[in-house]
Amino acid sequence: MTATVSPPAILLVRPQLGENIGSTARVMLNFGLTDLRLVLPRDGWPNPDAETLSAGAFEAGVEPRVFDSLETAVGDLTHIYAATARPREMVKPVISASGAAGEIAACPDARAGILFGSESSGLTNEEVTLADTVLTYPVNSGFASLNLAMAVGVFASSWGEAVASVPEGFEIETEVASREQLVGMFEHLEEELDRAGYFFPPEKTPVMVQNLRAAFTRGGWTSQEIRTFRGAIKALAIGRGKARVERE
């Protein structure tokens, strides 16, 4: 039985202008995308400025949801792409819009999300760390300046093409871990490392945490692997006589 392809979520992280949110909804719906997630929108939500440029997309199917943290917004996702034009000092696969759309369309059981940063500064390194893959466009290196809704539109168009070209009956079996499960593992490991005195000196803790999370995110974890690894963390803690109550 062929699984239904799940369209990816579009996440706008710290969007500033309501007009860009409305334009994003409009271009999303043109290509069958309806899951719009707003993380800490500057002017709150709902925003009357978004209605003007949405062309009725909100009434026609795009359903914005607001989150107060990126971790919460991506909790149910299994694979995350971070759209950025800037090179980052972390090792992650880099892919084009068409490549990302093709990957998502070929994995019907996965739940993907595309991160887009704020108009003024894009995504922070900490936000990119939560992603599995960097998504970038072949823009003019001397003028890499896409409007937020335009950037979403480039991916949305690629998504439309990818879905149209997926052969019927093509299905990939997968049991990919959700982002909530992965973040839970991060927090479990980091707490035990902190108990063991690993994070030293204290001022380097944020960078050490970022490096650990970036490395583990590349692993493409399944739910079973998450459970196994957390069991290993717990066993080590018990062996040191410093076990804690496990969080799931």
PDB file of N, CA and C in Angstrom, residues 66-103:
ATOM      1  N   VAL A  66       1.531  29.471  16.063  1.00  0.00           N
ATOM      2  CA  VAL A  66       2.569  30.289  16.681  1.00  0.00           C
ATOM      3  C   VAL A  66       3.242  29.505  17.805  1.00  0.00           C
ATOM      4  N   PHE A  67       4.575  29.584  17.867  1.00  0.00           N
ATOM      5  CA  PHE A  67       5.351  28.890  18.889  1.00  0.00           C
ATOM      6  C   PHE A  67       6.295  29.876  19.572  1.00  0.00           C
ATOM      7  N   ASP A  68       6.564  29.619  20.851  1.00  0.00           N
ATOM      8  CA  ASP A  68       7.463  30.516  21.578  1.00  0.00           C
ATOM      9  C   ASP A  68       8.905  30.026  21.612  1.00  0.00           C
ATOM     10  N   SER A  69       9.181  28.902  20.936  1.00  0.00           N
ATOM     11  CA  SER A  69      10.558  28.436  20.807  1.00  0.00           C
ATOM     12  C   SER A  69      10.676  27.557  19.576  1.00  0.00           C
ATOM     13  N   LEU A  70      11.862  27.530  18.988  1.00  0.00           N
ATOM     14  CA  LEU A  70      12.075  26.695  17.808  1.00  0.00           C
ATOM     15  C   LEU A  70      12.009  25.225  18.176  1.00  0.00           C
ATOM     16  N   GLU A  71      12.530  24.875  19.360  1.00  0.00           N
ATOM     17  CA  GLU A  71      12.509  23.478  19.779  1.00  0.00           C
ATOM     18  C   GLU A  71      11.080  22.937  19.828  1.00  0.00           C
ATOM     19  N   THR A  72      10.162  23.752  20.326  1.00  0.00           N
ATOM     20  CA  THR A  72       8.767  23.330  20.382  1.00  0.00           C
ATOM     21  C   THR A  72       8.172  23.217  18.981  1.00  0.00           C
ATOM     22  N   ALA A  73       8.513  24.170  18.127  1.00  0.00           N
ATOM     23  CA  ALA A  73       7.948  24.207  16.777  1.00  0.00           C
ATOM     24  C   ALA A  73       8.352  22.998  15.946  1.00  0.00           C
ATOM     25  N   VAL A  74       9.538  22.445  16.194  1.00  0.00           N
ATOM     26  CA  VAL A  74      10.027  21.320  15.387  1.00  0.00           C
ATOM     27  C   VAL A  74       9.859  19.978  16.100  1.00  0.00           C
ATOM     28  N   GLY A  75       9.177  19.972  17.244  1.00  0.00           N
ATOM     29  CA  GLY A  75       9.107  18.772  18.073  1.00  0.00           C
ATOM     30  C   GLY A  75       8.592  17.533  17.387  1.00  0.00           C
ATOM     31  N   ASP A  76       7.651  17.669  16.458  1.00  0.00           N
ATOM     32  CA  ASP A  76       7.066  16.496  15.794  1.00  0.00           C
ATOM     33  C   ASP A  76       7.739  16.167  14.472  1.00  0.00           C
ATOM     34  N   LEU A  77       8.786  16.909  14.105  1.00  0.00           N
ATOM     35  CA  LEU A  77       9.429  16.707  12.808  1.00  0.00           C
ATOM     36  C   LEU A  77      10.548  15.676  12.893  1.00  0.00           C
ATOM     37  N   THR A  78      10.813  15.023  11.767  1.00  0.00           N
ATOM     38  CA  THR A  78      11.853  13.996  11.726  1.00  0.00           C
ATOM     39  C   THR A  78      13.074  14.413  10.911  1.00  0.00           C
ATOM     40  N   HIS A  79      12.923  15.404  10.053  1.00  0.00           N
ATOM     41  CA  HIS A  79      14.073  15.887   9.279  1.00  0.00           C
ATOM     42  C   HIS A  79      13.885  17.377   9.021  1.00  0.00           C
ATOM     43  N   ILE A  80      14.928  18.149   9.296  1.00  0.00           N
ATOM     44  CA  ILE A  80      14.832  19.605   9.209  1.00  0.00           C
ATOM     45  C   ILE A  80      15.911  20.147   8.263  1.00  0.00           C
ATOM     46  N   TYR A  81      15.489  21.051   7.397  1.00  0.00           N
ATOM     47  CA  TYR A  81      16.385  21.736   6.474  1.00  0.00           C
ATOM     48  C   TYR A  81      16.448  23.207   6.886  1.00  0.00           C
ATOM     49  N   ALA A  82      17.648  23.753   6.981  1.00  0.00           N
ATOM     50  CA  ALA A  82      17.830  25.164   7.344  1.00  0.00           C
ATOM     51  C   ALA A  82      18.226  25.954   6.102  1.00  0.00           C
ATOM     52  N   ALA A  83      17.376  26.867   5.683  1.00  0.00           N
ATOM     53  CA  ALA A  83      17.654  27.674   4.497  1.00  0.00           C
ATOM     54  C   ALA A  83      18.577  28.828   4.883  1.00  0.00           C
ATOM     55  N   THR A  84      19.745  28.864   4.302  1.00  0.00           N
ATOM     56  CA  THR A  84      20.707  29.921   4.616  1.00  0.00           C
ATOM     57  C   THR A  84      21.652  30.141   3.445  1.00  0.00           C
ATOM     58  N   ALA A  85      22.048  31.380   3.264  1.00  0.00           N
ATOM     59  CA  ALA A  85      22.985  31.707   2.188  1.00  0.00           C
ATOM     60  C   ALA A  85      24.407  31.847   2.710  1.00  0.00           C
ATOM     61  N   ARG A  86      24.556  31.781   4.054  1.00  0.00           N
ATOM     62  CA  ARG A  86      25.873  31.981   4.654  1.00  0.00           C
ATOM     63  C   ARG A  86      26.509  30.655   5.046  1.00  0.00           C
ATOM     64  N   PRO A  87      27.821  30.487   4.755  1.00  0.00           N
ATOM     65  CA  PRO A  87      28.505  29.277   5.205  1.00  0.00           C
ATOM     66  C   PRO A  87      28.580  29.254   6.729  1.00  0.00           C
ATOM     67  N   ARG A  88      28.501  28.096   7.305  1.00  0.00           N
ATOM     68  CA  ARG A  88      28.535  27.950   8.761  1.00  0.00           C
ATOM     69  C   ARG A  88      29.722  27.076   9.148  1.00  0.00           C
ATOM     70  N   GLU A  89      30.230  27.287  10.356  1.00  0.00           N
ATOM     71  CA  GLU A  89      31.360  26.498  10.837  1.00  0.00           C
ATOM     72  C   GLU A  89      30.868  25.211  11.487  1.00  0.00           C
ATOM     73  N   MET A  90      30.138  24.427  10.719  1.00  0.00           N
ATOM     74  CA  MET A  90      29.663  23.135  11.199  1.00  0.00           C
ATOM     75  C   MET A  90      29.517  22.214   9.989  1.00  0.00           C
ATOM     76  N   VAL A  91      29.720  20.930  10.227  1.00  0.00           N
ATOM     77  CA  VAL A  91      29.686  19.964   9.132  1.00  0.00           C
ATOM     78  C   VAL A  91      28.264  19.440   8.976  1.00  0.00           C
ATOM     79  N   LYS A  92      27.601  19.859   7.901  1.00  0.00           N
ATOM     80  CA  LYS A  92      26.256  19.386   7.586  1.00  0.00           C
ATOM     81  C   LYS A  92      26.145  19.206   6.076  1.00  0.00           C
ATOM     82  N   PRO A  93      25.326  18.260   5.641  1.00  0.00           N
ATOM     83  CA  PRO A  93      25.095  18.132   4.196  1.00  0.00           C
ATOM     84  C   PRO A  93      24.457  19.413   3.665  1.00  0.00           C
ATOM     85  N   VAL A  94      24.818  19.767   2.449  1.00  0.00           N
ATOM     86  CA  VAL A  94      24.251  20.953   1.791  1.00  0.00           C
ATOM     87  C   VAL A  94      23.489  20.481   0.560  1.00  0.00           C
ATOM     88  N   ILE A  95      22.284  21.020   0.376  1.00  0.00           N
ATOM     89  CA  ILE A  95      21.425  20.534  -0.700  1.00  0.00           C
ATOM     90  C   ILE A  95      20.696  21.699  -1.351  1.00  0.00           C
ATOM     91  N   SER A  96      20.249  21.503  -2.584  1.00  0.00           N
ATOM     92  CA  SER A  96      19.478  22.517  -3.304  1.00  0.00           C
ATOM     93  C   SER A  96      18.000  22.368  -2.979  1.00  0.00           C
ATOM     94  N   ALA A  97      17.205  23.327  -3.429  1.00  0.00           N
ATOM     95  CA  ALA A  97      15.761  23.261  -3.205  1.00  0.00           C
ATOM     96  C   ALA A  97      15.162  22.020  -3.868  1.00  0.00           C
ATOM     97  N   SER A  98      15.557  21.753  -5.104  1.00  0.00           N
ATOM     98  CA  SER A  98      15.015  20.588  -5.802  1.00  0.00           C
ATOM     99  C   SER A  98      15.466  19.287  -5.151  1.00  0.00           C
ATOM    100  N   GLY A  99      16.710  19.271  -4.673  1.00  0.00           N
ATOM    101  CA  GLY A  99      17.210  18.076  -3.991  1.00  0.00           C
ATOM    102  C   GLY A  99      16.456  17.805  -2.707  1.00  0.00           C
ATOM    103  N   ALA A 100      16.217  18.862  -1.931  1.00  0.00           N
ATOM    104  CA  ALA A 100      15.479  18.707  -0.678  1.00  0.00           C
ATOM    105  C   ALA A 100      14.047  18.263  -0.942  1.00  0.00           C
ATOM    106  N   ALA A 101      13.403  18.894  -1.914  1.00  0.00           N
ATOM    107  CA  ALA A 101      12.020  18.535  -2.241  1.00  0.00           C
ATOM    108  C   ALA A 101      11.938  17.081  -2.686  1.00  0.00           C
ATOM    109  N   GLY A 102      12.915  16.634  -3.474  1.00  0.00           N
ATOM    110  CA  GLY A 102      12.933  15.252  -3.933  1.00  0.00           C
ATOM    111  C   GLY A 102      13.108  14.266  -2.792  1.00  0.00           C
ATOM    112  N   GLU A 103      13.993  14.603  -1.852  1.00  0.00           N
ATOM    113  CA  GLU A 103      14.202  13.731  -0.691  1.00  0.00           C
ATOM    114  C   GLU A 103      12.907  13.572   0.109  1.00  0.00           C
TER     115      GLU A 103
END
